[in-house]
PDB file of C-alpha atoms in Angstrom:
ATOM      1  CA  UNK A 324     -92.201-104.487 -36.814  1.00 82.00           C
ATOM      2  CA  UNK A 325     -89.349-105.811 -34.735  1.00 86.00           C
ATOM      3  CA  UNK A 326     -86.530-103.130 -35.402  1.00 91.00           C
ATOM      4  CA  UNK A 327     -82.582-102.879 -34.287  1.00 95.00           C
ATOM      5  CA  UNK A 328     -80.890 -99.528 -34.384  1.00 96.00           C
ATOM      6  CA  UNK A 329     -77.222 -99.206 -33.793  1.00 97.00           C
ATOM      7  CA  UNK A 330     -75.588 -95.527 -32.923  1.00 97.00           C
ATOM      8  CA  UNK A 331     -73.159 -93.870 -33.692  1.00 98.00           C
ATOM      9  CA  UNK A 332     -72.590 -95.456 -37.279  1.00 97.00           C
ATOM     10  CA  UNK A 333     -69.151 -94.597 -36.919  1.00 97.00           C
ATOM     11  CA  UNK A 334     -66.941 -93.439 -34.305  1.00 98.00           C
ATOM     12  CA  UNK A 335     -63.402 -92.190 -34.319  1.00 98.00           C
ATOM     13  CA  UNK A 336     -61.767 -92.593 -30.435  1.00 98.00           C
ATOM     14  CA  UNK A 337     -58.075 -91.494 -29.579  1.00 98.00           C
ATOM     15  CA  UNK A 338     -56.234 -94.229 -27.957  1.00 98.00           C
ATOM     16  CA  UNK A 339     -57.670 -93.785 -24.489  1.00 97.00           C
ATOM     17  CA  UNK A 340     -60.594 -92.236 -25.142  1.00 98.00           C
ATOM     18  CA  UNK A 341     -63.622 -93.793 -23.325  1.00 98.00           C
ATOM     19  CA  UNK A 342     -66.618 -94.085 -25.085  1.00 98.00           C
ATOM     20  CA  UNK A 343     -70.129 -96.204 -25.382  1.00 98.00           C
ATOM     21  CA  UNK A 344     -71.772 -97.772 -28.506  1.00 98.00           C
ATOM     22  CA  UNK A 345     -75.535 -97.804 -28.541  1.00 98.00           C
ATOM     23  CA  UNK A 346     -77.847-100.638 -29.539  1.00 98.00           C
ATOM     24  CA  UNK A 347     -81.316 -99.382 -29.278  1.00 97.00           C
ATOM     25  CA  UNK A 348     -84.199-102.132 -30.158  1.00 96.00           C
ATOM     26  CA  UNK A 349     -88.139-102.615 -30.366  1.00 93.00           C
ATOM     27  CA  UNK A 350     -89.283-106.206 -30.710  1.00 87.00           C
ATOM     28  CA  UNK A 351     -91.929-108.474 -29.222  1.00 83.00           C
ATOM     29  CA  UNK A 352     -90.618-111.572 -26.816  1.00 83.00           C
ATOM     30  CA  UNK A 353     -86.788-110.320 -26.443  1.00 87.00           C
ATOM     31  CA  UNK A 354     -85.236-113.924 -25.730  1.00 89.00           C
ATOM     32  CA  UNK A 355     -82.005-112.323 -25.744  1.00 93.00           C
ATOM     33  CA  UNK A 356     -79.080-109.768 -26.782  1.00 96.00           C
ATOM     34  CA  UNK A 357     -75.965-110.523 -28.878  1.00 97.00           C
ATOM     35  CA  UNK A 358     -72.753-108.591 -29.181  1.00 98.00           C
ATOM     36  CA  UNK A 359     -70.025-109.212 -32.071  1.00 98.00           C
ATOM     37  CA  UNK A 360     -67.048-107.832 -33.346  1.00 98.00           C
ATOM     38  CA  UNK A 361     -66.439-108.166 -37.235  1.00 98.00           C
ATOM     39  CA  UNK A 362     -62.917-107.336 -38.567  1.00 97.00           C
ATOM     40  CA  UNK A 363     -63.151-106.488 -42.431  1.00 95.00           C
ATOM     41  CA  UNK A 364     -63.527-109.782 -44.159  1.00 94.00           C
ATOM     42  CA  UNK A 365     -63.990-112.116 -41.703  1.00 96.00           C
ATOM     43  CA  UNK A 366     -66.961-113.324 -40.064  1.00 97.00           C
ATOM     44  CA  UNK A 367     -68.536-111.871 -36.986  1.00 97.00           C
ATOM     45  CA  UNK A 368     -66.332-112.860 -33.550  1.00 97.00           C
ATOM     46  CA  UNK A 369     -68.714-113.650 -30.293  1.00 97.00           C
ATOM     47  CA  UNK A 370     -68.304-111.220 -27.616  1.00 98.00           C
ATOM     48  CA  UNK A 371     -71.597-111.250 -24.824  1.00 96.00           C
ATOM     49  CA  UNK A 372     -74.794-112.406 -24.469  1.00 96.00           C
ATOM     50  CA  UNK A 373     -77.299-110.624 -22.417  1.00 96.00           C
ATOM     51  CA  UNK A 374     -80.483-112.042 -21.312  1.00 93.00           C
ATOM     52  CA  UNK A 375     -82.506-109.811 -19.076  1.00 92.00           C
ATOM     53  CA  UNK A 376     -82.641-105.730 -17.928  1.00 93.00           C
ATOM     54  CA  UNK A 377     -79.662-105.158 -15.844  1.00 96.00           C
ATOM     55  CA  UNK A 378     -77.570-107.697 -16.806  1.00 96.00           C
ATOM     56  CA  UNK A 379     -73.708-106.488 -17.409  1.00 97.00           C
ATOM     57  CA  UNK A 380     -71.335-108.419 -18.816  1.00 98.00           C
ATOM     58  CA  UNK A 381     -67.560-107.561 -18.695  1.00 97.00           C
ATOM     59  CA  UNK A 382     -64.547-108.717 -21.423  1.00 95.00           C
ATOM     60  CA  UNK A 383     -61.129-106.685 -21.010  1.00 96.00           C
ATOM     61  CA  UNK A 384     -61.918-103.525 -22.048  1.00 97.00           C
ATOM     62  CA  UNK A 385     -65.597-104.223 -23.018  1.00 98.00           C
ATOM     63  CA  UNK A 386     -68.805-103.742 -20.815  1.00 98.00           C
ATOM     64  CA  UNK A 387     -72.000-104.531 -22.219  1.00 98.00           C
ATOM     65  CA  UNK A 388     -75.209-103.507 -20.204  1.00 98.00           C
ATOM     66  CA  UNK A 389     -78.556-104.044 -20.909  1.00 97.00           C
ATOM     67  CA  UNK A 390     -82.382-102.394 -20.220  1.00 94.00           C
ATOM     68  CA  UNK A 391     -85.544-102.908 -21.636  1.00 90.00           C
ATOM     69  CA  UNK A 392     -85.197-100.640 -24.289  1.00 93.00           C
ATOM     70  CA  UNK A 393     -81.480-100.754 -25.634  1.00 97.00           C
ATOM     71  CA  UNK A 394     -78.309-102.156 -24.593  1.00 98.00           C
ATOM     72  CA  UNK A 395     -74.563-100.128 -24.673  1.00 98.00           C
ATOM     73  CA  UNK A 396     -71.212-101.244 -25.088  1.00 98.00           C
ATOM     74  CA  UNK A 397     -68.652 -99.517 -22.857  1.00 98.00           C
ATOM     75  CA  UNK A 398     -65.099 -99.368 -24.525  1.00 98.00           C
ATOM     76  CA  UNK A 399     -62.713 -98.029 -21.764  1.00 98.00           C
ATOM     77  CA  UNK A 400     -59.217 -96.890 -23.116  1.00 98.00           C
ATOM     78  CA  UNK A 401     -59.285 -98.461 -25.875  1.00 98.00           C
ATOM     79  CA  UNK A 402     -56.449 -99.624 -27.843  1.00 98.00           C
ATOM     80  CA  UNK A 403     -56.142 -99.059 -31.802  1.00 98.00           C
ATOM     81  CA  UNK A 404     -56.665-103.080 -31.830  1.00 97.00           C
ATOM     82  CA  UNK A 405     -59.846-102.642 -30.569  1.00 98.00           C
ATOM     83  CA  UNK A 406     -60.929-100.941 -34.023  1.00 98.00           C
ATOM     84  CA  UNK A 407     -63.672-102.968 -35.538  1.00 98.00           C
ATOM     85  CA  UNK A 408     -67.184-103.345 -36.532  1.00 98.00           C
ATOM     86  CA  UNK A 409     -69.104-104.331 -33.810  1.00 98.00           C
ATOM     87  CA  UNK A 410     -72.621-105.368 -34.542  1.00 98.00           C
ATOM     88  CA  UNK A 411     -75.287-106.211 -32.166  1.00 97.00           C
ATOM     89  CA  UNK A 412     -78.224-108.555 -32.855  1.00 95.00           C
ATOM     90  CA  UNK A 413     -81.725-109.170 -31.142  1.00 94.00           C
ATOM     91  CA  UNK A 414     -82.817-112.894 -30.523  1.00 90.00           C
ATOM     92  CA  UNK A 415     -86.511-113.150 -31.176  1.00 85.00           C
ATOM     93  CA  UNK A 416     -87.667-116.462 -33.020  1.00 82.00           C
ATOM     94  CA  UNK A 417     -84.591-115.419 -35.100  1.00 86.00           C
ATOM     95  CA  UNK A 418     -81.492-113.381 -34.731  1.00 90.00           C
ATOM     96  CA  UNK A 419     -82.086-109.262 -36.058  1.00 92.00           C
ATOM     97  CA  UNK A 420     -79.380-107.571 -36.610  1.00 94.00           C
ATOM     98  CA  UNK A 421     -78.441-103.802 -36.637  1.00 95.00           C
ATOM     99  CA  UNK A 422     -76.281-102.331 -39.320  1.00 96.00           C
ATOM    100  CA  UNK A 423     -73.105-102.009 -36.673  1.00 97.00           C
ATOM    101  CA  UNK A 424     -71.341 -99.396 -35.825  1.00 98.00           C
ATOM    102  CA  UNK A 425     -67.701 -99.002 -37.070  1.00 97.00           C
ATOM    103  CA  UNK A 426     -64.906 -98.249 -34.412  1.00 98.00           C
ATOM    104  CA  UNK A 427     -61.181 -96.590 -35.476  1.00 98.00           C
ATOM    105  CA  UNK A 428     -58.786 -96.158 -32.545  1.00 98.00           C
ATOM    106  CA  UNK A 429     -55.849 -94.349 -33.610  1.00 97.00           C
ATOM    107  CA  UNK A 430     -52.689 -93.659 -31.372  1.00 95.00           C
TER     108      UNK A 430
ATOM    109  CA  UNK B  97     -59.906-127.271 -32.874  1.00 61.00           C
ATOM    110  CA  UNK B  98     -63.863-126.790 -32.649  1.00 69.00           C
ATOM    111  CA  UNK B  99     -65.048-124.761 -35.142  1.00 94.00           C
ATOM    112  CA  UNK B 100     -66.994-123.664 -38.460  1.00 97.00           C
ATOM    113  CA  UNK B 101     -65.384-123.438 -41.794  1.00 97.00           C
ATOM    114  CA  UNK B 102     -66.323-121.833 -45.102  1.00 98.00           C
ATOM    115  CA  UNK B 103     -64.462-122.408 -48.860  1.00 95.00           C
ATOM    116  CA  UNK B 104     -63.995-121.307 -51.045  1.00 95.00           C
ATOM    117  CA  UNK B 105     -62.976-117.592 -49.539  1.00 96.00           C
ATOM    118  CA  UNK B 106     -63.409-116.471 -52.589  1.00 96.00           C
ATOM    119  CA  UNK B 107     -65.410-117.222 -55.644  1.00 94.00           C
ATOM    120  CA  UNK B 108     -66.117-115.953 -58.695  1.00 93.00           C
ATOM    121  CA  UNK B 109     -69.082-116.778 -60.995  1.00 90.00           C
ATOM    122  CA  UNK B 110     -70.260-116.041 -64.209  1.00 90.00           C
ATOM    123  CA  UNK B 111     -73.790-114.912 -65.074  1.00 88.00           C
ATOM    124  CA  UNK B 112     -76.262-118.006 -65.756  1.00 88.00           C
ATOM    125  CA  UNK B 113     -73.951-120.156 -63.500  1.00 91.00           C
ATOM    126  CA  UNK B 114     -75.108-121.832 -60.251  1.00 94.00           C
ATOM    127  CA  UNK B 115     -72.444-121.752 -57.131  1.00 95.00           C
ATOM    128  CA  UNK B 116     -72.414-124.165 -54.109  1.00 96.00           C
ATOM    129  CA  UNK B 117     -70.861-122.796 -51.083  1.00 97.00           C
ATOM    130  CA  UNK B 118     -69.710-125.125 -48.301  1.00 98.00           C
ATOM    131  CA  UNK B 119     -70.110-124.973 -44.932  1.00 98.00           C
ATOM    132  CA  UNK B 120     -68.590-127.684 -41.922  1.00 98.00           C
ATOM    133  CA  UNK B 121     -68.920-127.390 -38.061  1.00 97.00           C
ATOM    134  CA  UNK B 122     -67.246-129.881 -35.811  1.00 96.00           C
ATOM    135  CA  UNK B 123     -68.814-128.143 -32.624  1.00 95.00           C
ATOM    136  CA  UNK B 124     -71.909-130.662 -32.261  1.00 94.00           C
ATOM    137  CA  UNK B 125     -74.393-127.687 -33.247  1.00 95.00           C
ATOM    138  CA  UNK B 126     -78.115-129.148 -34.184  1.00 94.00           C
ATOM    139  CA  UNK B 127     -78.579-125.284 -35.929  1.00 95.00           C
ATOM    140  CA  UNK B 128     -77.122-124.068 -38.878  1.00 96.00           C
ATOM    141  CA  UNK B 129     -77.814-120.644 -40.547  1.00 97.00           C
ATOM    142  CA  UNK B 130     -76.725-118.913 -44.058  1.00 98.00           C
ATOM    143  CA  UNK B 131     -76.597-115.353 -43.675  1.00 98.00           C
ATOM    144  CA  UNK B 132     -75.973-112.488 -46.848  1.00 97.00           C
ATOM    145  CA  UNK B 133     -73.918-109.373 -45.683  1.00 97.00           C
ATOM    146  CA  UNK B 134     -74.071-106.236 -47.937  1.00 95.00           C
ATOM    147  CA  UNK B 135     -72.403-102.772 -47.038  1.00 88.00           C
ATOM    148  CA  UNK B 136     -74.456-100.619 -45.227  1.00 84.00           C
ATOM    149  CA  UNK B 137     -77.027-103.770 -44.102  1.00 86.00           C
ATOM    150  CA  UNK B 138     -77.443-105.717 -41.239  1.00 88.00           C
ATOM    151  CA  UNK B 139     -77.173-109.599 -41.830  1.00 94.00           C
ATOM    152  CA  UNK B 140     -80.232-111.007 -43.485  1.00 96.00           C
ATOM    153  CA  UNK B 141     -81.189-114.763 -43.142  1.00 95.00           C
ATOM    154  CA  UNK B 142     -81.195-116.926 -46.012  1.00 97.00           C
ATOM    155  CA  UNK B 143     -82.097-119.930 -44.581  1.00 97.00           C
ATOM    156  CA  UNK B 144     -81.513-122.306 -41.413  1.00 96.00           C
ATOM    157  CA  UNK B 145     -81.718-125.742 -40.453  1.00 96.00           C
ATOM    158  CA  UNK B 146     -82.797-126.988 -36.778  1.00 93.00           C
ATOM    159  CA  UNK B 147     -81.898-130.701 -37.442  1.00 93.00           C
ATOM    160  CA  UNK B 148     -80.822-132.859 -40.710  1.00 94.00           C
ATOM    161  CA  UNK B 149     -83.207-133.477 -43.668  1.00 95.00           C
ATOM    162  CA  UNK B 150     -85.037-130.455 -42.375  1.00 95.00           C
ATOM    163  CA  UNK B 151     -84.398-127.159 -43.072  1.00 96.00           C
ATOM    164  CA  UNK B 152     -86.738-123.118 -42.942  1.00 96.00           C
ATOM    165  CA  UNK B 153     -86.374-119.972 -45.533  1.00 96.00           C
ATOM    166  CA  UNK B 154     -85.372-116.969 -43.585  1.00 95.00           C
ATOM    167  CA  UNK B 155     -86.398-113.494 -45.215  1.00 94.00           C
ATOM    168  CA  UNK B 156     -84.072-113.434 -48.292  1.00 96.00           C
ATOM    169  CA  UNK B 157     -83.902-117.295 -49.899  1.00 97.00           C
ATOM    170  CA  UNK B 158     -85.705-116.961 -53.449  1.00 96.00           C
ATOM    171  CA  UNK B 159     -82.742-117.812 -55.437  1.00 96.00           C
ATOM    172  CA  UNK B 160     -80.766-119.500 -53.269  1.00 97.00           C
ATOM    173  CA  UNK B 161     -81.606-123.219 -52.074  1.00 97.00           C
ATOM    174  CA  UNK B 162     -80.003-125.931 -49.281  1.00 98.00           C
ATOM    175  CA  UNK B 163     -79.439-129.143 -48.176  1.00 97.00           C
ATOM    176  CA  UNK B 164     -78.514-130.975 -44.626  1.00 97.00           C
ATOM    177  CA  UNK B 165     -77.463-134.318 -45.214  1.00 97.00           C
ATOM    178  CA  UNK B 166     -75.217-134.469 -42.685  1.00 97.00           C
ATOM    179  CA  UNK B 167     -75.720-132.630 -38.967  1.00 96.00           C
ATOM    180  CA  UNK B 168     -72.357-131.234 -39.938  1.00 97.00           C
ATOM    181  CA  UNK B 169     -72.721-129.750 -43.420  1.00 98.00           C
ATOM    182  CA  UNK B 170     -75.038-127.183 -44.649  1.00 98.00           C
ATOM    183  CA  UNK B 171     -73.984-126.358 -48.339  1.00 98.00           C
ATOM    184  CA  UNK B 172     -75.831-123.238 -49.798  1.00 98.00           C
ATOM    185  CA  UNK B 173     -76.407-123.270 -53.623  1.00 97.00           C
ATOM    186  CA  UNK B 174     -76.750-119.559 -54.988  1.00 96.00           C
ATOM    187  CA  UNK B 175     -78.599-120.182 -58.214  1.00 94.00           C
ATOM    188  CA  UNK B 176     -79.232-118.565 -61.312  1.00 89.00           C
ATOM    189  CA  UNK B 177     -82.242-117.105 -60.142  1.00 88.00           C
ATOM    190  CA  UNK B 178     -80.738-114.734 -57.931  1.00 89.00           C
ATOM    191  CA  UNK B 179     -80.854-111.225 -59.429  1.00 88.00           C
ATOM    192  CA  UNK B 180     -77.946-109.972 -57.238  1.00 90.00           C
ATOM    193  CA  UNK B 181     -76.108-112.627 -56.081  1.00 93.00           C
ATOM    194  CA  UNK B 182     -72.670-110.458 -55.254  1.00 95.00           C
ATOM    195  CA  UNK B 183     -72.105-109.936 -51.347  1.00 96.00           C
ATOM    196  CA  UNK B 184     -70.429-111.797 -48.974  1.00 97.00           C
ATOM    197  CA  UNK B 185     -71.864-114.821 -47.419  1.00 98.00           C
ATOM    198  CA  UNK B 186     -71.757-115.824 -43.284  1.00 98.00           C
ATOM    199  CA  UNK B 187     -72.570-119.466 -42.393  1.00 98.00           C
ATOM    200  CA  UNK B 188     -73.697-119.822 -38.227  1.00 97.00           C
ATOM    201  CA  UNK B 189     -74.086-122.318 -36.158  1.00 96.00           C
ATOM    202  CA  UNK B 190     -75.947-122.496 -32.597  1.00 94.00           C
ATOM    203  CA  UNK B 191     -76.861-125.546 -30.357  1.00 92.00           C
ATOM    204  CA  UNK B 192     -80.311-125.201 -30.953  1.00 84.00           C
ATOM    205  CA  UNK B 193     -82.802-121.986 -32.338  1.00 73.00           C
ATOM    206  CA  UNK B 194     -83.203-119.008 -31.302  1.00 64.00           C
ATOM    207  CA  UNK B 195     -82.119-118.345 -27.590  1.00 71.00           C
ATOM    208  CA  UNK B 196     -78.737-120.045 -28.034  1.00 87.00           C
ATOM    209  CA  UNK B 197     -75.626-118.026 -29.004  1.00 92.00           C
ATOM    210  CA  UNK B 198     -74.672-118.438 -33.201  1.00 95.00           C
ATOM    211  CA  UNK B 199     -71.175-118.716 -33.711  1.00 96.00           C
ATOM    212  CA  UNK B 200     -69.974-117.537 -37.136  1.00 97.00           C
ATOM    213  CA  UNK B 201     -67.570-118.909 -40.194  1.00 98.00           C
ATOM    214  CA  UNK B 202     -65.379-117.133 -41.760  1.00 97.00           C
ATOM    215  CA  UNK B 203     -67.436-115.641 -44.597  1.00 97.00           C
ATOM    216  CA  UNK B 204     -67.300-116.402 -48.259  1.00 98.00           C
ATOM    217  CA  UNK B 205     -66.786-113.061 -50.629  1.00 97.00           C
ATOM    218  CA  UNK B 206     -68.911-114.552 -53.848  1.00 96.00           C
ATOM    219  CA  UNK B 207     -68.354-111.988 -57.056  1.00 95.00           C
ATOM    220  CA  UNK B 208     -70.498-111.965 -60.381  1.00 91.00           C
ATOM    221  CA  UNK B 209     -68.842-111.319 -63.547  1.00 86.00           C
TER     222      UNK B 209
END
């Protein structure tokens, strides 16, 4: 059964702090790799698409990286407006989605 | 402005009702998708459309039904039939299935009284 895990389920990062979200996965013809941030009641902001193992894609403060088996995204000093949910989703014939992982920054 | 839009933001309903929520794009997207969100669950598809007049259930769409009359509409009616109709409701669009990137709308909360 195609499956999408996302780690830590929450995470609590002092303004600075460097730290990676996981998004581990196990599905049949991966046709590709979504990130998204989701504020609380609003709908799910684009961040990256990633296609194939080794693929890194870079956004301000965000690095997403991908391998055959999961895919991180690297937050480096973030800033309390980087606190979000950020989800990540699996394209098979169909987007999967994990259950996202919920960021705080504080100062 | 290119984009996807969802109204009401909010919407009540009373048991035994049916509720239509819209959906619009203006980005030229041949894909649309209605996704439920619940707290503590990944998105789950409700249905999705690869061109007008023609449209797929996804893994959640007894009690809901849709329409695409229009390549830039894809209304979703939540109908009586759905035991537990309260969540909050994302509408997606992508240039074509799977592989492409879906770009979200800005979510519908729907609450049953």
């Amino acid at each position: 059964e195609d499956q999408v895990t996302q780690s830590p389920e929450a995470l609590r990062l002092q303004e600075g702090e460097s730290s990676s979200l996981n998004c581990s996965y196990t599905v049949s013809g991966l046709r590709g790799l979504f990130w998204y941030r989701q504020d609380p009641g609003k709908g799910p902001e684009f961040l990256f698409t990633l296609y194939s193992a080794g693929e890194e894609k870079e956004k301000e403060r965000l690095k997403a990286t991908l391998t055959k088996k999961e895919s991180f995204l690297h937050i480096t000093a973030p800033k309390p407006e980087d606190s979000a949910t950020y989800l990540c989703a699996v394209g098979t014939d169909k987007l999967i989605f994990g259950t996202g992982t919920r960021l705080q920054v504080f100062p | 402005d290119g984009g996807i839009t969802q109204s009401p933001k909010y919407l009540f309903r009373k048991e035994g009702q049916n509720v239509t929520l819209s959906c619009e794009q203006n980005l030229n997207h041949d894909a649309m998708y209605w996704y439920r969100q619940d707290p503590g669950q990944g998105l789950r598809l409700i249905y999705y459309s690869q061109i007008v007049n023609d449209f797929q259930k996804g893994d959640i769409a007894e009690g809901y039904s849709v329409s695409r009359e229009k390549k830039e509409s894809f209304p979703l009616t939540v109908t009586s039939a759905q035991k537990n109709p309260t969540a909050f409701y994302l509408c997606a669009s992508s240039f074509r299935l799977s592989t492409d990137t879906q770009y979200f709308g800005p979510g519908t909360r729907l609450t049953v009284l």
